[in-house]
Coordinates of C-alpha atoms and ligand atoms in Angstrom, one line a residue:
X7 CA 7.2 -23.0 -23.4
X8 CA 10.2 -21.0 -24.9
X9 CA 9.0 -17.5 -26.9
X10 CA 10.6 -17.6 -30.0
X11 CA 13.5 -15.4 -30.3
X12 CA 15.2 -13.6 -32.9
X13 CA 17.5 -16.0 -35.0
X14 CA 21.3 -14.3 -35.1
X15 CA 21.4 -15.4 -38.7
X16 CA 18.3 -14.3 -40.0
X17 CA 19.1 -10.9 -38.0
X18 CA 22.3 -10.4 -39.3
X19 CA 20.9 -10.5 -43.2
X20 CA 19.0 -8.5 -42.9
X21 CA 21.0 -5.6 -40.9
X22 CA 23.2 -6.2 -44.4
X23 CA 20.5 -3.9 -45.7
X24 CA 21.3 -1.4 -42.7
X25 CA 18.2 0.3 -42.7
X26 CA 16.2 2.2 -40.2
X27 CA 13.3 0.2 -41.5
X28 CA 14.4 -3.4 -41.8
X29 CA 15.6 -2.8 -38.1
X30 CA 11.7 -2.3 -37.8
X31 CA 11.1 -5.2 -39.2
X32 CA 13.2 -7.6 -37.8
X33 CA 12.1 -6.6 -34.4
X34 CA 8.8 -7.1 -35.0
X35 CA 8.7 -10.4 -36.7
X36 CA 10.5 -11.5 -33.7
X37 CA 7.1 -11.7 -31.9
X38 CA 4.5 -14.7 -32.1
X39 CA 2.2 -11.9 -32.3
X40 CA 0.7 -8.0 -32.3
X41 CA 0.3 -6.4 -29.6
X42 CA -1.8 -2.5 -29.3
X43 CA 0.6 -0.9 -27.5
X44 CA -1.4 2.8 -28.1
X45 CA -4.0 0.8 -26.0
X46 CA -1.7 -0.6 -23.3
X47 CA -0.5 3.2 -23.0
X48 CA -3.7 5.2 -23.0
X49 CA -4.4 2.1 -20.2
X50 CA -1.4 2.2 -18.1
X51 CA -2.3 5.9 -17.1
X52 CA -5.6 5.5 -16.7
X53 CA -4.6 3.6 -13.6
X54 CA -3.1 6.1 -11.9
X55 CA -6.7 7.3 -11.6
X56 CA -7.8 4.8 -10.0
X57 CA -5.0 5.3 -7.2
X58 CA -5.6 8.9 -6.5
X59 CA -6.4 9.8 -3.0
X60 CA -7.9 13.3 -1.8
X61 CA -10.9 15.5 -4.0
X62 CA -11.2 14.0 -7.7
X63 CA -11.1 16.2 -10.5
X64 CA -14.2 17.1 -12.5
X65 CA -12.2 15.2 -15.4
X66 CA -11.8 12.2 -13.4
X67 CA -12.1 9.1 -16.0
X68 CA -12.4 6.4 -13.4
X69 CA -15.4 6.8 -12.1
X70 CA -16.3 4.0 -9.7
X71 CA -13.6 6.0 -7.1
X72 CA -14.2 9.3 -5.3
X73 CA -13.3 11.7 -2.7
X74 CA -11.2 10.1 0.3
X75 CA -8.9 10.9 2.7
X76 CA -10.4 14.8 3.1
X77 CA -8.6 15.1 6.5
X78 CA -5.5 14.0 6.0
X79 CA -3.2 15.8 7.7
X80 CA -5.8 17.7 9.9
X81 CA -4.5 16.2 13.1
X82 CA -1.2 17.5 12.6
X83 CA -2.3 20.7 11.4
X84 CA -0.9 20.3 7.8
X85 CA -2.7 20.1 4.7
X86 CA -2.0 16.8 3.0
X87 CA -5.0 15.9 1.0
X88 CA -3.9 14.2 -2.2
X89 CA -1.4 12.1 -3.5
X90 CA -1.6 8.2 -4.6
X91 CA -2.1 5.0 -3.0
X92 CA 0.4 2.7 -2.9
X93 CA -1.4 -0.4 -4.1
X94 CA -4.4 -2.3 -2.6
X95 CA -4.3 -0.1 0.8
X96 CA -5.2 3.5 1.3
X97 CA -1.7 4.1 3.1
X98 CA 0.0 7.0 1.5
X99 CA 3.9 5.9 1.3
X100 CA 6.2 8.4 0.6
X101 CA 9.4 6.7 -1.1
X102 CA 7.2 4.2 -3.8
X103 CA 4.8 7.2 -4.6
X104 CA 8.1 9.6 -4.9
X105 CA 9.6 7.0 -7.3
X106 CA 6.6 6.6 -9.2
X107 CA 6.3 10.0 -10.0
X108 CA 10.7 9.9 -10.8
X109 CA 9.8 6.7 -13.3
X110 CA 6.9 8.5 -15.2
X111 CA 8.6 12.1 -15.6
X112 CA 11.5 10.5 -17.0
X113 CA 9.2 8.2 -19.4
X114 CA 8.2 12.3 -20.3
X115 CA 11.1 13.3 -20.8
X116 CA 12.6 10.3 -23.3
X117 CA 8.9 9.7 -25.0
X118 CA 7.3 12.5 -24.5
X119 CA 7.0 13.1 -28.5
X120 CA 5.6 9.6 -28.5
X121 CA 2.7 9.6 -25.6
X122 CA 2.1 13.5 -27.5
X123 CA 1.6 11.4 -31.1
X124 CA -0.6 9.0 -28.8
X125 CA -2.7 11.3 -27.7
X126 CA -1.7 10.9 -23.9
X127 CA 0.5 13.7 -23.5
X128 CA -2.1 15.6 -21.1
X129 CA -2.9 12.3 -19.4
X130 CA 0.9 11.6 -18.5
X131 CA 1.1 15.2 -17.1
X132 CA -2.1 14.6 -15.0
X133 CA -0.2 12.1 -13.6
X134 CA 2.8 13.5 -13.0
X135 CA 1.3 16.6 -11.2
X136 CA -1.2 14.4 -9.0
X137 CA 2.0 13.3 -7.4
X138 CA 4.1 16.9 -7.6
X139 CA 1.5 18.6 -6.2
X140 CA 0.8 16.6 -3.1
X141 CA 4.8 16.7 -2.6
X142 CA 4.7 20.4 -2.4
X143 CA 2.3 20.5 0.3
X144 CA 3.9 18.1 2.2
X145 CA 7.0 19.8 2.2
X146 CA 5.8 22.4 4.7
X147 CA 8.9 23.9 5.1
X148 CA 12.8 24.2 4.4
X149 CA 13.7 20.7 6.9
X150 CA 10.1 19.2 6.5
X151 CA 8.8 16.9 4.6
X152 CA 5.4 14.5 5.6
X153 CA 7.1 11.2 5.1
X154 CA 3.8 8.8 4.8
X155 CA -0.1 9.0 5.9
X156 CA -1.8 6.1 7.7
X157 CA 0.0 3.1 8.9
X158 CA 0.2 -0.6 7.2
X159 CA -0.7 -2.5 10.1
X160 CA -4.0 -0.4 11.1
X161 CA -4.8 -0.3 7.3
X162 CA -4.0 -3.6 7.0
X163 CA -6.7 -4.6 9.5
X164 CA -9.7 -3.1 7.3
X165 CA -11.1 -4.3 3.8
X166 CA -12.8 -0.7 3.1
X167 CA -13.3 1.3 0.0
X168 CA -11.1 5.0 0.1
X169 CA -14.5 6.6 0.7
X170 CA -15.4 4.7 3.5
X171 CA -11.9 4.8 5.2
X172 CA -12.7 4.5 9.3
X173 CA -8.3 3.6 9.7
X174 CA -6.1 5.8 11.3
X175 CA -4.4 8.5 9.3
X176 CA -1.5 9.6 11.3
X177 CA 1.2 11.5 9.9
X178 CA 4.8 10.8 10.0
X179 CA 7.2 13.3 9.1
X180 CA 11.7 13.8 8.6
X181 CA 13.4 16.6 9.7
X182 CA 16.5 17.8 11.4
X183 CA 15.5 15.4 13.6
X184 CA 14.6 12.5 12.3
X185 CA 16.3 13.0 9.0
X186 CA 15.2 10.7 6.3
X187 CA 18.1 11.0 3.4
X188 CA 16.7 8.7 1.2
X189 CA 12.8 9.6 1.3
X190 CA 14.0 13.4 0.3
X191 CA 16.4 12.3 -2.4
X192 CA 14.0 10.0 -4.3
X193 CA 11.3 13.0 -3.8
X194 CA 14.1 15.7 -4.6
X195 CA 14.6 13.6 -7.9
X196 CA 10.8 13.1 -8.4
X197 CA 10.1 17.2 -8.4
X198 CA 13.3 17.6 -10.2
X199 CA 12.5 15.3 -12.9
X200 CA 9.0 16.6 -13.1
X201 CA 10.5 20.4 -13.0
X202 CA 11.7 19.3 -16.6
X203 CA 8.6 17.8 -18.0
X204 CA 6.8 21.1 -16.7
X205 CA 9.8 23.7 -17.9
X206 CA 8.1 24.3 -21.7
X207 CA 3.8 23.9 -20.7
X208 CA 4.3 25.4 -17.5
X209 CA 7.5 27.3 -16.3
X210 CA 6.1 29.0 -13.0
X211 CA 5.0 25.5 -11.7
X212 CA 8.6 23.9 -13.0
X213 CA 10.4 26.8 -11.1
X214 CA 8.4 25.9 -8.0
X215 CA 9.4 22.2 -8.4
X216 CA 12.8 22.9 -8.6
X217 CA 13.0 25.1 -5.6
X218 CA 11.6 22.5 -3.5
X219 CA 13.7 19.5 -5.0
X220 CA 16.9 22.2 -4.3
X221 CA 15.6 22.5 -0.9
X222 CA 14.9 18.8 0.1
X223 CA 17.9 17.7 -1.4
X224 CA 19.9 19.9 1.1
X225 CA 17.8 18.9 3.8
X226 CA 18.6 15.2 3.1
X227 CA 22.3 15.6 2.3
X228 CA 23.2 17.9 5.7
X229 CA 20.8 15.6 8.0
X230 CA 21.8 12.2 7.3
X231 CA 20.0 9.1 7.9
X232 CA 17.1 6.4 6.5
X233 CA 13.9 7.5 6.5
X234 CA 13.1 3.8 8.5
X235 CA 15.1 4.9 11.0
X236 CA 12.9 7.8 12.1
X237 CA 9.9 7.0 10.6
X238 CA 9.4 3.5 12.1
X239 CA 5.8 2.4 11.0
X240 CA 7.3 2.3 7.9
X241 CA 10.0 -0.7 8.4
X242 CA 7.7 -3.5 8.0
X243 CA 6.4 -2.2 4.1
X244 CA 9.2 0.0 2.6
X245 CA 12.2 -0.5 4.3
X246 CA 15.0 1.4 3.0
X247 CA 17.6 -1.9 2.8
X248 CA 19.8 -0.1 0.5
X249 CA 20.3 3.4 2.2
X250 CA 20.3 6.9 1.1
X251 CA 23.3 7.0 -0.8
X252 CA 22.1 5.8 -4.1
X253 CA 19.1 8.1 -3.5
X254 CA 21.4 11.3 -3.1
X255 CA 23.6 10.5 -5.7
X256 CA 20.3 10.1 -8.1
X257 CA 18.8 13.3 -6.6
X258 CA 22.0 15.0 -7.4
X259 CA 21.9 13.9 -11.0
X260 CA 18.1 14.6 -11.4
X261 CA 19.5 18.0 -10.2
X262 CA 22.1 18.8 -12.4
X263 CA 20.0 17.6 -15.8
X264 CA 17.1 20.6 -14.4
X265 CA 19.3 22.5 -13.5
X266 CA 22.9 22.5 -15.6
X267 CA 24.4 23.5 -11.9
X268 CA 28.0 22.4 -11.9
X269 CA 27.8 21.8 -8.2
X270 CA 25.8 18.8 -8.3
X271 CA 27.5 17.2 -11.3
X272 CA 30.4 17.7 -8.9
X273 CA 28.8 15.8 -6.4
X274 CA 27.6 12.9 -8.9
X275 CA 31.2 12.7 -9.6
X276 CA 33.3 13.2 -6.3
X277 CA 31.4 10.8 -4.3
X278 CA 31.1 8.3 -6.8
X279 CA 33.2 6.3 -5.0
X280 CA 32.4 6.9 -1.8
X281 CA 28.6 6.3 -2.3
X282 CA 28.7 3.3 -4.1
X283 CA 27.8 4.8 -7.6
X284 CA 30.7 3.4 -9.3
X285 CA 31.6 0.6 -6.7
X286 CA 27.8 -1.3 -6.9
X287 CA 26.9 -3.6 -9.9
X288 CA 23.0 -4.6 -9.7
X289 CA 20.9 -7.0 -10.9
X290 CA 18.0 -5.1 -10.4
X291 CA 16.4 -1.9 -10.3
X292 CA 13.6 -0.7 -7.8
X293 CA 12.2 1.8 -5.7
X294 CA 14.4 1.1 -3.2
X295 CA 17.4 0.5 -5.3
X296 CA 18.9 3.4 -7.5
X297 CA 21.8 2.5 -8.9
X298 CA 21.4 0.5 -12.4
X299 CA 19.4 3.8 -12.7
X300 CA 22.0 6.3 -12.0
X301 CA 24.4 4.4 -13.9
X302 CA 22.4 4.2 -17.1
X303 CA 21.3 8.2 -16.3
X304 CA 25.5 8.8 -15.9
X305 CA 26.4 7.1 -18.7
X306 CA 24.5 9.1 -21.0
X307 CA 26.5 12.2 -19.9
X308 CA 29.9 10.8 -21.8
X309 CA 28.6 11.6 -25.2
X310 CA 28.6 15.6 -24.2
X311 CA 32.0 17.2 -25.4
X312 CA 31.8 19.5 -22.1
X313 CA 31.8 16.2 -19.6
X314 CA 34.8 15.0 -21.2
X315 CA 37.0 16.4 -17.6
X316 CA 34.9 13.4 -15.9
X317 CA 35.4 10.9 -18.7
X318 CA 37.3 8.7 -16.3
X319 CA 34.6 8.5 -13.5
X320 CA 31.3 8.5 -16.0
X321 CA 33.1 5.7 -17.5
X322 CA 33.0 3.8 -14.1
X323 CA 29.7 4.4 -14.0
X324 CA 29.3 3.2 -17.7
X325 CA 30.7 0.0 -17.2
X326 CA 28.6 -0.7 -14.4
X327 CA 25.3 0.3 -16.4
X328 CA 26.6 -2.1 -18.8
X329 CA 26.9 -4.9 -16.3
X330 CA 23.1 -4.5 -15.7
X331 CA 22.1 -4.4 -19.2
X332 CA 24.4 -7.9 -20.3
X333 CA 22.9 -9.1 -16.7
X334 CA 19.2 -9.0 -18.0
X335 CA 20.6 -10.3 -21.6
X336 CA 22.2 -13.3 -19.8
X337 CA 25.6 -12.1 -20.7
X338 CA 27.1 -12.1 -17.7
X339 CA 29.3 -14.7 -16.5
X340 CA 27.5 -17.3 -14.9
X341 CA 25.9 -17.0 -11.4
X342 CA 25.8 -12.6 -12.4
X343 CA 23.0 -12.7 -14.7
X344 CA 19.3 -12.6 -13.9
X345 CA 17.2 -15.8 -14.5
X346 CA 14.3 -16.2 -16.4
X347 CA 11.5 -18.4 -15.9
X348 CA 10.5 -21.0 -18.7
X349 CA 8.4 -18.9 -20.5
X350 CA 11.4 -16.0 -20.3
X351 CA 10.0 -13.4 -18.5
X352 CA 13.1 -11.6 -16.2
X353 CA 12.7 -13.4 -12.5
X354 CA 14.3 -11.8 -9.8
X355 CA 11.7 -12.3 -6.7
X356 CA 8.8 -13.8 -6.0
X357 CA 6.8 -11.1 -4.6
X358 CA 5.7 -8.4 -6.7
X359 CA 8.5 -10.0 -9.8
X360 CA 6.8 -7.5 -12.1
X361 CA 8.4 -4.5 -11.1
X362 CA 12.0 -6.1 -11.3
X363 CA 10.4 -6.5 -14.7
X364 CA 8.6 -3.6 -15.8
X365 CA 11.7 -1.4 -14.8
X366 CA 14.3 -3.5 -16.5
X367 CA 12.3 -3.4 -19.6
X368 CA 11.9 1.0 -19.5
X369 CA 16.1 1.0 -18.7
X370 CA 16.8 -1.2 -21.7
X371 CA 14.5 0.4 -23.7
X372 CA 16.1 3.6 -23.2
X373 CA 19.7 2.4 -23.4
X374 CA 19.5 0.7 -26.8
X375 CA 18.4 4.1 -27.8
X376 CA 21.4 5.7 -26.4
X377 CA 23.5 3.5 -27.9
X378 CA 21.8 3.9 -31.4
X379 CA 22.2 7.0 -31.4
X380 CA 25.7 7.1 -30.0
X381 CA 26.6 4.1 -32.9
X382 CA 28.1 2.0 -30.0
X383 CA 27.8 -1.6 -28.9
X384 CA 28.5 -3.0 -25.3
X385 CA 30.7 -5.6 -24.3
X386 CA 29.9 -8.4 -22.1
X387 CA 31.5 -11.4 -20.3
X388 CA 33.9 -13.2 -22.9
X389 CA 34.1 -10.7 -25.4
X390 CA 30.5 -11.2 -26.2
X391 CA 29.3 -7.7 -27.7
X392 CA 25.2 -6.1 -27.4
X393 CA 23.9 -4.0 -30.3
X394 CA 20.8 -1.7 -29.5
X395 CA 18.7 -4.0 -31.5
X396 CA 19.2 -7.0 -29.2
X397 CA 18.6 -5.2 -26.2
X398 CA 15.6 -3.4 -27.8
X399 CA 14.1 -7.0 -28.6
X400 CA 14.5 -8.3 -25.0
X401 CA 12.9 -5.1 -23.5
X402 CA 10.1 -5.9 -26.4
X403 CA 9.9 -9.3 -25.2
X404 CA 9.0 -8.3 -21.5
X405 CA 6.3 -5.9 -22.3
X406 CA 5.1 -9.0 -24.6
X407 CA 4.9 -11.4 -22.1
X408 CA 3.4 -9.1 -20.1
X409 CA 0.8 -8.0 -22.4
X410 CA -0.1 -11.8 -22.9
X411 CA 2.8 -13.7 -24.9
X412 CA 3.0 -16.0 -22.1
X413 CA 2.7 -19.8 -21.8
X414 CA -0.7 -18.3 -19.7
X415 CA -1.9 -16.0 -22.5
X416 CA -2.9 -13.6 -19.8
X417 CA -2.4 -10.0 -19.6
X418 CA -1.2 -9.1 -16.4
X419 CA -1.7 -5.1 -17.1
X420 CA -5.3 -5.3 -16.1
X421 CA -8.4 -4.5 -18.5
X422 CA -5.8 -5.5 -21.4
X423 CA -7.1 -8.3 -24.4
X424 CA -9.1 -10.7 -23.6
X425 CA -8.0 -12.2 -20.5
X426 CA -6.5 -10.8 -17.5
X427 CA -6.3 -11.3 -13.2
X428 CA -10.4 -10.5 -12.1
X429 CA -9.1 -11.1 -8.9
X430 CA -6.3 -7.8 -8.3
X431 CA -6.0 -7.7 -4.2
X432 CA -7.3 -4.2 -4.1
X433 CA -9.7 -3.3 -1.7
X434 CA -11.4 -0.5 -3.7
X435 CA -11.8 -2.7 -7.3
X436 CA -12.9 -5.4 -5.1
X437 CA -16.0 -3.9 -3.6
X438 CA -18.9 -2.5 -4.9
X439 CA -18.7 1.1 -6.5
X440 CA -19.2 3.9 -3.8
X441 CA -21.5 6.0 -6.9
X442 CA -22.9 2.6 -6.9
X443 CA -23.7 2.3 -4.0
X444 CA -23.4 5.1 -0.8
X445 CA -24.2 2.7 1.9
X446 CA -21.2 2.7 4.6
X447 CA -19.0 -0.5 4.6
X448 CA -17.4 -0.8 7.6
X449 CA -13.5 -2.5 8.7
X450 CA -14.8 -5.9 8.7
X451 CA -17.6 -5.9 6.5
X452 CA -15.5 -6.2 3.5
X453 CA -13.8 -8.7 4.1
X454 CA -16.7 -10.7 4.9
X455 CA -18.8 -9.5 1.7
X456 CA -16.2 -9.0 -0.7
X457 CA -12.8 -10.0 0.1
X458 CA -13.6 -13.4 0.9
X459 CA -15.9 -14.2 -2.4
X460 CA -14.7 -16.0 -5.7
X461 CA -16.3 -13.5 -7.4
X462 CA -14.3 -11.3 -10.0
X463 CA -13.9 -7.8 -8.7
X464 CA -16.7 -5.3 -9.6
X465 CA -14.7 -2.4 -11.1
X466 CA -11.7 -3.6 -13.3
X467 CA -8.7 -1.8 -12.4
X468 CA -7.5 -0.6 -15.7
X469 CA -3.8 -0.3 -16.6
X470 CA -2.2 -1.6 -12.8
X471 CA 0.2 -4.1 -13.5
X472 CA -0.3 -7.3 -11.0
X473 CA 2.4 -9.0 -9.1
X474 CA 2.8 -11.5 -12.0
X475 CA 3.9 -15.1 -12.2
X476 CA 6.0 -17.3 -10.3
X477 CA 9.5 -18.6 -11.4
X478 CA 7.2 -21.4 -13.5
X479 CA 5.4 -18.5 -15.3
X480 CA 2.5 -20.2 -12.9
X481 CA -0.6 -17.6 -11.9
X482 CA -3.0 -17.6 -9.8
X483 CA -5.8 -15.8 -10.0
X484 CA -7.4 -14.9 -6.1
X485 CA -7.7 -11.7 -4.1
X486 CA -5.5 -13.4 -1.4
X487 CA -2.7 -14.0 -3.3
X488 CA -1.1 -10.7 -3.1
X489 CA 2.3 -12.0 -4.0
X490 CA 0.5 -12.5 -7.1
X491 CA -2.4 -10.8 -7.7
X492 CA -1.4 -6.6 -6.1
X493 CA 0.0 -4.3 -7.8
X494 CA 1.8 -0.8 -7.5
X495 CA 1.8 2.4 -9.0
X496 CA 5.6 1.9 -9.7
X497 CA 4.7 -1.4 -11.7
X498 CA 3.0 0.2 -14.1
X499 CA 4.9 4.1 -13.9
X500 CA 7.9 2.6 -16.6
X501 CA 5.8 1.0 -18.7
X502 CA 4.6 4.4 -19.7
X503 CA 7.8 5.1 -21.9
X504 CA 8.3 1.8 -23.0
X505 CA 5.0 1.9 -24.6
X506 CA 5.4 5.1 -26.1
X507 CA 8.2 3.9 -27.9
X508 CA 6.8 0.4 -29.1
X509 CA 3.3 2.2 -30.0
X510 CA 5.0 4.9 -32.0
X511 CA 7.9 1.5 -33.7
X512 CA 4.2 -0.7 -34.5
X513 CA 3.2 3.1 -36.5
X514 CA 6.5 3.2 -38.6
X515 CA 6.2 -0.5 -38.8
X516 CA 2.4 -0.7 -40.3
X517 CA 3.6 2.1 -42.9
X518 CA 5.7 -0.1 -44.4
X519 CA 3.4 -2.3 -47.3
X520 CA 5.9 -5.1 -46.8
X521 CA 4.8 -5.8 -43.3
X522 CA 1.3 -4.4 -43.8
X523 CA 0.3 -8.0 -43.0
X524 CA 0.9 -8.6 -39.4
Ligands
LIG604 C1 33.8 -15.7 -14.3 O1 34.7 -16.1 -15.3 C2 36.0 -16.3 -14.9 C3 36.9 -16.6 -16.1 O2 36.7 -15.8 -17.1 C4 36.0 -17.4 -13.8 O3 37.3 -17.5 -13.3 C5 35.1 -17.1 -12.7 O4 35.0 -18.1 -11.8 C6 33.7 -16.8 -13.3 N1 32.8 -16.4 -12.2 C7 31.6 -16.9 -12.0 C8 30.8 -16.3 -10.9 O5 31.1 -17.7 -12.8
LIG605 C1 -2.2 -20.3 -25.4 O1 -2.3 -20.0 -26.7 C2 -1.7 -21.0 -27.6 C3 -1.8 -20.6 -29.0 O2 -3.1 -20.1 -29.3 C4 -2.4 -22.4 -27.3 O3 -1.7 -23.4 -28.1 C5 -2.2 -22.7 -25.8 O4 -2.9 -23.9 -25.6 C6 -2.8 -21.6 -25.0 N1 -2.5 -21.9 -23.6 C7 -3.4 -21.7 -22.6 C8 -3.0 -22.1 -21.2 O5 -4.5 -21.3 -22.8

């Protein structure tokens, strides 16, 4: 089943009007129908809730979780209570967590105004700092950092609730050692990121965050080498397959927007080549690979009349942000553009698809607003040229489908209208609530009570965004199906932005008595 799209013709009459609000309204006539994207935001970070590890917050919404993992760390002799969950597992991954935390404080930082006019502003800074603050004390000092807690396979091996967590909880750790470049760039850009959002509502704690993303980012850039490399539990779930290079170029850039430092603009800009920044033109965007994301972060710096000295290398890095963007329109030619499943939802894997999608749909989102408010088009293969409305529209189209215009109608952000996956492999939603119930479920209890059922999960795990479809837009609904059914805090982490800015275009748009209708 084919969404319907916007019709060229009936787009281009009405941009003869060439009004802010008719943009408005062509976008959102484009859809088959309204979605409440206020709801899917306030949603989106309840999850994170749901994913926090350590001692819960007397504010803590989601209240089927509690305390766990209160002695992380105490084996080593290092504080590390805190921080997020992957996913389903209690393992406490480094690199996806650090990214997560990247992809939400740069949602702040475009849409903060938005998620502030949504009411969510506090919650999206919640968010931000469950994540800083763990990073902090797991940086225990200059050449440092605790790289991940717990390991996969011993994990793996239990169906427990947090609470009841009997797995192992080893620490790993990078240093001079066994450096780990790309684990302390993504978290150098995750604190530096953060140090922004934090800079006006709480300068002391932003000046901390940028001390520690100055620090790691030295670490990682004098001792070089992936994380997987000295960190080897970690191969088998996060595997660092594109290197560190994309990491420390994106820490760098992180770096200079918190900072305004010269030196790491400089660093963005002499090892452009070198690195990759300027040489790599992707198809995706992920926690493993940076570059779409530097590209589109770089690009922005051409408008600035005091960048104009590295006009000729941030236009590199330009024209391969714009290969990404006509990649996910289908503008590139032939085999260099992304395909689509039937029901036109971005496909690039078949394993965990959503974030492919999820992130494409926050970097278009934020592009067509760059290039609106730059007045600029893009060009793709053939002469064939992108205005930010277009790209706007496809990025709208994602979070449809994802919010339930689908040949499904399913929402795969959980808890979302009327019908969602009941079935999210997740080993804390999928048993019975520990306020619920206290009683201790052991390693392979749970999987004999609860993993194994048909049942739908007892505790809905608001906000997380599943695995998604397969390349038929095809679903299914069971705890085993992880491919499917798990998802990842750095699913959902984009999809913060992109709703801000959708929630706060359906506002403008229901203010108009022309389109009070829909
Ligand atoms: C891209 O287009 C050019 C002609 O413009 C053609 O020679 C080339 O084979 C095409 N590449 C792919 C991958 O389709
Ligand atoms: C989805 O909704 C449409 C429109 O209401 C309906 O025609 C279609 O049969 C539904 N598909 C499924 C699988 O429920």
């Amino acid at each position: 089943m084919e969404r319907k799209r916007l019709d060229p013709h009936g787009t281009k009459k009405i941009l003869r009007f060439a009004c802010h609000c008719c943009f408005l309204l062509s976008i959102f006539t484009s859809t088959t129908r309204a979605f409440d994207y206020a709801d899917a935001l306030k949603k989106s970070l309840l999850y994170f809730e749901s994913q926090r590890s350590g001692r819960l917050p007397y504010n803590q919404r989601v209240t089927w979780r509690d305390n766990s993992g209160l002695t992380d760390g105490l084996e080593q002799g290092v504080d590390l209570v805190g921080g997020y969950y992957d996913a389903g597992d209690h393992v406490k991954f480094g690199l996806p967590m650090a990214f997560t935390v990247t992809m939400l404080s740069w949602g702040v930082i475009e849409y903060g105004d938005q998620i502030a006019n949504a009411g969510e502003f506090e919650h999206a800074l919640d968010a931000i700092k469950w994540g800083t603050d763990y990073f902090i004390k797991a940086h225990t000092n200059p050449n440092t950092f605790w790289a991940e807690v717990g390991d996969g396979d011993t994990d793996h091996y239990c169906w427990q609730r947090p609470e009841d967590m009997t797995t192992s909880r080893q620490a790993y750790k990078i240093d001079e050692n066994n450096p780990g470049s790309d684990l302390a760039g993504e978290t150098t850009a995750a604190m530096a990121s953060a140090a922004i959002v934090f800079r006006r509502t709480n300068p002391h704690y932003s000046h901390l965050l940028l001390h520690h993303a100055q620090q790691l980012f030295e670490f990682g850039n004098k001792y070089r080498g992936k994380y997987d490399g000295s960190v080897g539990v970690v191969k088998s779930y996060y595997a660092s397959v594109s290197g560190y290079m994309d990491e420390l170029l994106w820490a760098a850039l992180w770096l200079y927007k918190a900072t305004d430092n010269e030196e790491y603009l400089k660093y963005v800009i002499d090892k452009a080549r070198s690195f990759g920044g300027i040489g790599w033109a992707m198809t995706e965007f992920s926690w493993d690979v940076k570059y779409a994301g530097l590209q589109i972060l770089a690009s922005k710096l051409i408008m600035e009349e005091k960048h104009k000295a590295h006009g000729y290398i941030l236009e590199q890095y330009r024209s391969k942000a714009e290969y990404y963007i006509c990649s996910c329109l289908n503008k590139n030619n032939g085999s260099n553009n992304a395909d689509r499943t039937p029901g036109g939802l971005l496909y690039i894997r078949q394993w965990n698809n959503m974030q492919y999608v999820s992130n494409a749909a926050f970097l278009l989102t934020i592009y067509s607003d760059f290039l609106q408010s730059s007045n600029q088009k893009i060009n793709c293969h053939h002469g064939d040229t992108l205005d930010h409305q277009e790209i706007l529209s496809f990025a709208l189209s994602q979070a449809d489908y994802i919010l339930g215009s689908n040949p499904l109608n399913m929402s795969y952000l959980v808890g979302y209208g009327p019908k969602y996956p009941t079935r999210v492999h997740h080993r804390g939603a999928s048993i019975v609530s520990y306020r619920e119930n206290k009683g201790f479920i052991g390693c392979t209890q749970g999987y004999d009570n609860w993993y194994s059922g048909s049942d739908p999960n007892p505790n809905v795990l608001v906000g997380a965004l599943v695995g998604g479809p397969d390349y038929q837009d095809n679903f299914m609904d069971q705890r085993s199906n992880y491919v499917q059914t798990e998802a990842c805090t750095y699913n959902t982490a984009p999809l913060v932005g992109v709703f801000a800015k959708l929630s706060q275009l359906e506002n403008q748009n229901q203010n108009l008595p022309s389109v009070a209708s829909y």
